CSV table of C-alpha atoms in Angstrom, one decimal:
chain,number,residue,atom,x,y,z
A,1,MET,CA,38.9,7.6,296.0
A,2,ALA,CA,42.3,9.3,296.8
A,3,THR,CA,45.4,7.1,296.6
A,4,PRO,CA,47.4,6.8,299.8
A,5,SER,CA,50.7,8.9,300.4
A,6,ASN,CA,53.3,8.8,302.9
A,7,VAL,CA,54.2,12.4,302.5
A,8,THR,CA,52.6,14.7,305.2
A,9,GLU,CA,54.6,18.2,304.4
A,10,ILE,CA,56.1,19.7,301.2
A,11,ILE,CA,59.1,22.3,301.5
A,12,LEU,CA,58.5,25.4,299.5
A,13,LEU,CA,61.7,26.9,298.3
A,14,GLY,CA,60.2,30.6,297.6
A,15,PHE,CA,61.9,33.0,295.4
A,16,SER,CA,65.6,32.6,296.5
A,17,PRO,CA,67.6,30.1,298.7
A,18,ASN,CA,69.3,33.3,299.8
A,19,ARG,CA,67.6,34.3,303.2
A,20,GLU,CA,68.6,38.1,302.9
A,21,VAL,CA,66.9,38.2,299.2
A,22,GLN,CA,63.8,36.0,300.6
A,23,LYS,CA,63.2,38.8,303.3
A,24,THR,CA,63.7,41.6,301.0
A,25,VAL,CA,60.9,40.1,298.8
A,26,SER,CA,58.7,39.4,301.8
A,27,VAL,CA,58.9,43.0,302.8
A,28,LEU,CA,58.1,44.1,299.3
A,29,PHE,CA,55.0,41.5,299.4
A,30,LEU,CA,54.1,43.0,302.7
A,31,LEU,CA,53.9,46.5,301.3
A,32,MET,CA,51.8,45.3,298.4
A,33,TYR,CA,49.5,43.1,300.2
A,34,MET,CA,48.7,46.0,302.6
A,35,ALA,CA,48.2,48.2,299.7
A,36,ILE,CA,45.8,45.6,298.2
A,37,VAL,CA,43.9,45.1,301.2
A,38,LEU,CA,43.3,49.0,301.8
A,39,GLY,CA,42.7,49.8,298.1
A,40,ASN,CA,40.2,47.2,297.3
A,41,GLY,CA,38.5,47.4,300.8
A,42,LEU,CA,38.0,51.1,300.2
A,43,ILE,CA,36.3,50.3,296.8
A,44,VAL,CA,34.2,48.0,298.5
A,45,VAL,CA,33.4,50.4,301.4
A,46,MET,CA,32.8,53.2,299.1
A,47,VAL,CA,30.1,51.3,297.0
A,48,MET,CA,28.3,50.0,300.1
A,49,ALA,CA,28.2,53.3,301.7
A,50,SER,CA,27.6,55.7,298.7
A,51,LYS,CA,24.2,56.5,297.4
A,52,GLY,CA,25.9,57.7,294.2
A,53,LEU,CA,27.4,54.3,293.0
A,54,THR,CA,24.3,52.4,292.8
A,55,SER,CA,24.8,51.3,288.9
A,56,PRO,CA,25.5,47.7,287.9
A,57,MET,CA,29.0,48.3,287.2
A,58,TYR,CA,29.8,49.5,290.6
A,59,PHE,CA,28.1,46.5,292.2
A,60,PHE,CA,30.3,44.3,290.0
A,61,LEU,CA,33.4,46.0,290.8
A,62,SER,CA,33.0,45.8,294.6
A,63,PHE,CA,32.6,42.0,294.1
A,64,LEU,CA,35.6,42.0,292.0
A,65,SER,CA,37.6,44.1,294.4
A,66,PHE,CA,36.4,41.7,297.4
A,67,VAL,CA,37.6,38.5,295.2
A,68,GLU,CA,40.8,40.4,294.7
A,69,ILE,CA,41.5,40.7,298.5
A,70,CYS,CA,40.6,36.7,298.9
A,71,TYR,CA,42.7,35.8,295.9
A,72,CYS,CA,45.9,38.0,297.1
A,73,SER,CA,45.4,36.5,300.6
A,74,VAL,CA,45.5,32.7,299.3
A,75,THR,CA,49.5,33.1,298.9
A,76,ALA,CA,50.7,36.5,300.0
A,77,PRO,CA,50.4,35.9,303.8
A,78,LYS,CA,52.2,32.5,303.7
A,79,LEU,CA,55.1,33.9,301.9
A,80,ILE,CA,55.3,36.9,304.2
A,81,LEU,CA,55.4,34.5,307.3
A,82,ASP,CA,57.7,31.9,305.7
A,83,SER,CA,60.5,34.5,305.4
A,84,PHE,CA,60.9,34.4,309.1
A,85,ILE,CA,61.1,30.8,309.5
A,86,GLU,CA,64.1,28.9,309.0
A,87,ARG,CA,62.3,26.0,307.3
A,88,GLN,CA,59.3,26.9,304.8
A,89,THR,CA,57.0,24.0,304.6
A,90,ILE,CA,53.3,23.5,304.3
A,91,SER,CA,51.3,20.1,305.2
A,92,LEU,CA,50.1,18.3,302.2
A,93,LYS,CA,46.4,18.9,303.2
A,94,GLY,CA,47.3,22.5,303.4
A,95,CYS,CA,48.8,22.6,300.2
A,96,ILE,CA,45.9,21.1,298.5
A,97,THR,CA,43.6,23.6,300.4
A,98,GLN,CA,45.8,26.3,298.8
A,99,ILE,CA,45.1,25.1,295.5
A,100,PHE,CA,41.4,24.6,296.1
A,101,PHE,CA,41.0,28.6,297.0
A,102,LEU,CA,43.7,29.7,294.5
A,103,HIS,CA,41.7,28.3,291.7
A,104,PHE,CA,37.9,29.1,293.4
A,105,PHE,CA,38.8,32.7,293.7
A,106,GLY,CA,41.0,32.8,290.4
A,107,GLY,CA,38.1,31.2,288.5
A,108,THR,CA,35.4,33.6,290.1
A,109,GLU,CA,37.6,36.5,288.9
A,110,ILE,CA,37.6,35.3,285.5
A,111,PHE,CA,33.9,34.8,285.5
A,112,LEU,CA,33.2,38.3,287.0
A,113,LEU,CA,35.6,39.9,284.3
A,114,THR,CA,33.4,38.3,281.7
A,115,VAL,CA,30.2,39.4,283.4
A,116,MET,CA,31.5,42.8,283.5
A,117,ALA,CA,32.4,43.1,279.9
A,118,TYR,CA,28.5,41.8,279.2
A,119,ASP,CA,27.7,44.6,281.6
A,120,ARG,CA,29.6,47.2,279.2
A,121,TYR,CA,28.0,45.7,276.1
A,122,VAL,CA,24.6,46.4,277.3
A,123,ALA,CA,25.3,49.8,278.7
A,124,ILE,CA,26.9,51.2,275.5
A,125,CYS,CA,25.0,49.0,272.9
A,126,LYS,CA,21.5,49.1,274.6
A,127,PRO,CA,21.4,52.0,276.5
A,128,LEU,CA,17.6,52.6,276.5
A,129,HIS,CA,16.9,49.0,277.9
A,130,TYR,CA,20.2,49.2,280.3
A,131,THR,CA,18.3,49.3,283.5
A,132,VAL,CA,15.6,46.7,282.5
A,133,ILE,CA,18.1,43.9,281.3
A,134,MET,CA,20.6,44.5,284.2
A,135,ASN,CA,18.0,44.9,287.0
A,136,ARG,CA,19.0,43.9,290.5
A,137,ARG,CA,18.0,40.2,290.2
A,138,VAL,CA,19.8,39.8,287.2
A,139,CYS,CA,23.0,41.3,288.5
A,140,GLY,CA,22.6,39.1,291.5
A,141,LEU,CA,22.1,35.8,289.3
A,142,LEU,CA,25.2,37.0,287.5
A,143,VAL,CA,27.4,37.5,290.5
A,144,GLY,CA,25.8,34.0,291.9
A,145,ALA,CA,26.8,32.4,288.4
A,146,ALA,CA,30.3,33.7,288.6
A,147,TRP,CA,31.1,32.1,292.3
A,148,SER,CA,29.2,29.0,291.0
A,149,GLY,CA,31.7,28.7,287.9
A,150,GLY,CA,34.7,29.4,290.1
A,151,LEU,CA,33.6,26.8,292.7
A,152,LEU,CA,32.9,24.1,290.0
A,153,HIS,CA,36.5,24.7,288.3
A,154,SER,CA,38.3,24.7,291.6
A,155,VAL,CA,36.7,21.4,292.6
A,156,GLY,CA,37.6,19.9,289.2
A,157,GLN,CA,41.4,21.1,289.6
A,158,THR,CA,41.6,20.0,293.5
A,159,PHE,CA,39.9,16.4,292.8
A,160,LEU,CA,42.4,15.6,290.0
A,161,ILE,CA,45.4,16.6,292.4
A,162,PHE,CA,43.9,14.7,295.4
A,163,GLN,CA,43.9,11.4,293.3
A,164,LEU,CA,47.8,11.4,293.0
A,165,PRO,CA,49.9,9.5,295.3
A,166,PHE,CA,53.2,11.6,296.7
A,167,CYS,CA,56.0,9.9,298.4
A,168,GLY,CA,59.4,10.4,299.6
A,169,LEU,CA,61.0,14.0,300.3
A,170,LYS,CA,59.2,16.4,298.5
A,171,VAL,CA,60.5,20.0,297.6
A,172,LEU,CA,58.2,22.5,295.6
A,173,ASP,CA,60.3,25.0,293.5
A,174,HIS,CA,57.7,27.8,293.9
A,175,TYR,CA,56.5,30.4,296.9
A,176,PHE,CA,52.8,28.4,296.6
A,177,CYS,CA,51.1,25.4,295.9
A,178,ASP,CA,49.6,25.3,292.3
A,179,VAL,CA,48.6,22.4,290.0
A,180,HIS,CA,51.7,22.2,287.6
A,181,PRO,CA,54.4,22.4,290.4
A,182,VAL,CA,52.7,19.7,292.6
A,183,LEU,CA,52.0,17.5,289.3
A,184,LYS,CA,55.7,17.0,289.3
A,185,LEU,CA,55.8,15.7,292.7
A,186,ALA,CA,53.5,12.7,292.1
A,187,CYS,CA,55.1,9.3,292.1
A,188,SER,CA,53.0,8.1,289.1
A,189,ASP,CA,52.0,8.7,285.6
A,190,THR,CA,50.3,12.1,285.5
A,191,PHE,CA,49.7,12.5,281.9
A,192,LEU,CA,46.2,11.8,281.7
A,193,ILE,CA,45.5,14.3,284.9
A,194,GLY,CA,47.8,16.8,283.2
A,195,VAL,CA,45.6,16.7,280.1
A,196,LEU,CA,42.5,16.9,282.1
A,197,ILE,CA,43.9,19.9,284.3
A,198,ILE,CA,44.7,21.8,281.0
A,199,ALA,CA,41.4,21.1,279.8
A,200,ASN,CA,39.5,22.3,282.7
A,201,GLY,CA,41.5,25.5,283.0
A,202,GLY,CA,41.9,26.0,279.3
A,203,SER,CA,38.5,25.7,278.6
A,204,ILE,CA,37.5,28.5,281.1
A,205,SER,CA,40.1,30.8,279.7
A,206,VAL,CA,39.1,30.3,276.1
A,207,VAL,CA,35.4,30.5,276.6
A,208,SER,CA,35.8,33.7,278.8
A,209,PHE,CA,38.3,35.2,276.4
A,210,MET,CA,36.1,34.5,273.2
A,211,GLY,CA,33.1,36.1,275.3
A,212,LEU,CA,35.1,39.3,276.3
A,213,LEU,CA,36.5,39.7,272.7
A,214,ALA,CA,33.1,39.4,271.1
A,215,SER,CA,31.8,41.8,273.5
A,216,TYR,CA,34.5,44.4,272.8
A,217,VAL,CA,34.2,43.7,268.9
A,218,VAL,CA,30.6,44.6,269.1
A,219,ILE,CA,31.3,47.6,271.4
A,220,LEU,CA,33.6,49.2,269.2
A,221,TYR,CA,31.4,48.5,266.2
A,222,SER,CA,28.7,50.4,268.0
A,223,LEU,CA,30.6,53.2,268.9
A,224,ARG,CA,30.7,54.5,265.1
A,225,THR,CA,26.9,55.9,265.7
A,226,GLN,CA,28.0,57.6,269.3
A,227,THR,CA,28.8,61.1,269.7
A,228,SER,CA,32.4,62.2,270.2
A,229,GLU,CA,31.7,62.7,273.9
A,230,GLY,CA,29.8,59.4,274.2
A,231,ARG,CA,32.7,57.7,272.3
A,232,ARG,CA,35.3,59.1,274.8
A,233,LYS,CA,33.3,58.0,277.8
A,234,ALA,CA,32.8,54.4,276.5
A,235,LEU,CA,36.6,54.0,275.3
A,236,SER,CA,37.5,55.3,278.8
A,237,THR,CA,35.8,52.6,280.6
A,238,CYS,CA,36.5,49.8,278.1
A,239,ALA,CA,40.1,50.8,278.2
A,240,SER,CA,40.2,50.3,282.1
A,241,HIS,CA,38.5,47.0,281.7
A,242,ILE,CA,40.5,45.8,279.1
A,243,ALA,CA,43.8,46.7,280.9
A,244,VAL,CA,42.6,44.7,283.9
A,245,VAL,CA,41.7,41.7,281.8
A,246,SER,CA,45.1,41.8,280.0
A,247,LEU,CA,47.0,42.0,283.3
A,248,PHE,CA,45.2,39.1,284.5
A,249,PHE,CA,44.4,36.7,281.5
A,250,ILE,CA,48.2,37.0,279.6
A,251,PRO,CA,50.0,35.5,282.6
A,252,CYS,CA,47.4,33.0,283.4
A,253,SER,CA,47.3,31.6,280.0
A,254,PHE,CA,51.0,31.4,279.8
A,255,VAL,CA,50.9,29.4,282.9
A,256,TYR,CA,47.9,27.3,282.7
A,257,MET,CA,47.4,27.0,278.9
A,258,ARG,CA,50.5,24.7,278.0
A,259,PRO,CA,51.6,21.4,278.9
A,260,CYS,CA,52.0,20.6,282.6
A,261,VAL,CA,55.7,21.8,282.8
A,262,THR,CA,57.4,24.3,285.4
A,263,LEU,CA,59.6,27.1,284.0
A,264,PRO,CA,62.1,29.3,286.0
A,265,ALA,CA,59.9,32.2,284.8
A,266,ASP,CA,56.6,30.7,286.6
A,267,LYS,CA,57.3,32.3,289.9
A,268,ILE,CA,57.7,35.8,288.5
A,269,VAL,CA,54.5,35.5,286.1
A,270,ALA,CA,52.6,34.2,288.9
A,271,VAL,CA,53.4,37.6,290.8
A,272,PHE,CA,51.5,39.3,288.1
A,273,TYR,CA,48.2,37.5,288.4
A,274,THR,CA,48.2,37.1,292.0
A,275,VAL,CA,49.8,40.3,293.4
A,276,VAL,CA,50.1,43.0,290.7
A,277,THR,CA,46.7,42.8,289.2
A,278,PRO,CA,44.9,43.1,292.4
A,279,LEU,CA,47.4,45.9,293.2
A,280,LEU,CA,46.6,48.0,290.1
A,281,ASN,CA,42.6,47.1,290.1
A,282,PRO,CA,41.8,50.1,292.4
A,283,ILE,CA,44.0,52.3,290.6
A,284,ILE,CA,42.7,51.2,286.9
A,285,TYR,CA,39.3,50.9,287.9
A,286,SER,CA,38.3,53.4,290.4
A,287,PHE,CA,40.8,56.3,291.0
A,288,ARG,CA,40.7,57.7,287.9
A,289,ASN,CA,36.7,57.4,287.8
A,290,ALA,CA,35.1,60.9,288.7
A,291,ASP,CA,32.2,59.2,290.4
A,292,MET,CA,34.7,56.9,292.5
A,293,LYS,CA,36.8,60.1,293.4
A,294,ASN,CA,33.7,62.3,294.3
A,295,ALA,CA,32.4,59.3,296.4
A,296,MET,CA,35.6,58.8,298.1
A,297,ARG,CA,35.8,62.7,299.0
A,298,ARG,CA,32.1,62.4,300.6
A,299,LEU,CA,33.4,59.6,302.5
A,300,MET,CA,36.4,61.1,303.6
A,301,GLY,CA,34.3,64.1,304.6
A,302,ARG,CA,32.0,62.1,306.8
A,303,THR,CA,34.8,60.1,308.5
A,304,VAL,CA,36.5,63.6,309.3
A,305,ILE,CA,33.1,65.3,310.7
């Protein structure tokens, strides 16, 4: 049962107290957000519309792109709108809701990246059994498991925050609500809840990272028996995935796998996993992929006709 609070809204300080700096940052965020929606949205449309992108890799990629759009949409639009409002506030319920969806889509993305690593492992290490192992039903179950894992993670984090009492004037030195900054606003002892929050987020990060690491160790070991052309294609695909994983996992680990304290660098680091990774996803994964580029040309050709 939640502890009563007399706080109804929280003030978000954003990136800077300077209004001009804040507006400049918001314009940059607007441009990046538009690029994220267009780039990742194009991937979703291409995978759905193209008959040549039916492999499990593209099936998972379309879901990853959809999650990236949703994940960025949890934080970016409010930051953009707040730059034109004199008082940047969010209701307490809105703050907790933002935490829920931030961790829901973030957790789902972590599990999807792990699923994609497993897909690459099967494709490279067991190519003759790939279509049997990664059939449509299995792919659907893996995507469902990723969404379910993200939901369970988010419910756990939100439930812990929901138990805290908040009282007095509350100012959040961030541009969105997250567990660590909000934890500092509670007017009660948060040590145990802080430990549980780290355990929840840390366990997901550690398990997923170990799964990713194991997949790529086995993949690299198996490449010894591949032809030079096979090695080149496999390394190209894996390099794209490792780049996205690094851009997402390293900043997330810095923020969530440490004691519940806030640092001045947290706002900049958060930009990497909430905006930069979704922005680079279409470039890293798709626009350097021959199949995706061919599908894009066909889609553009049909649109022109």
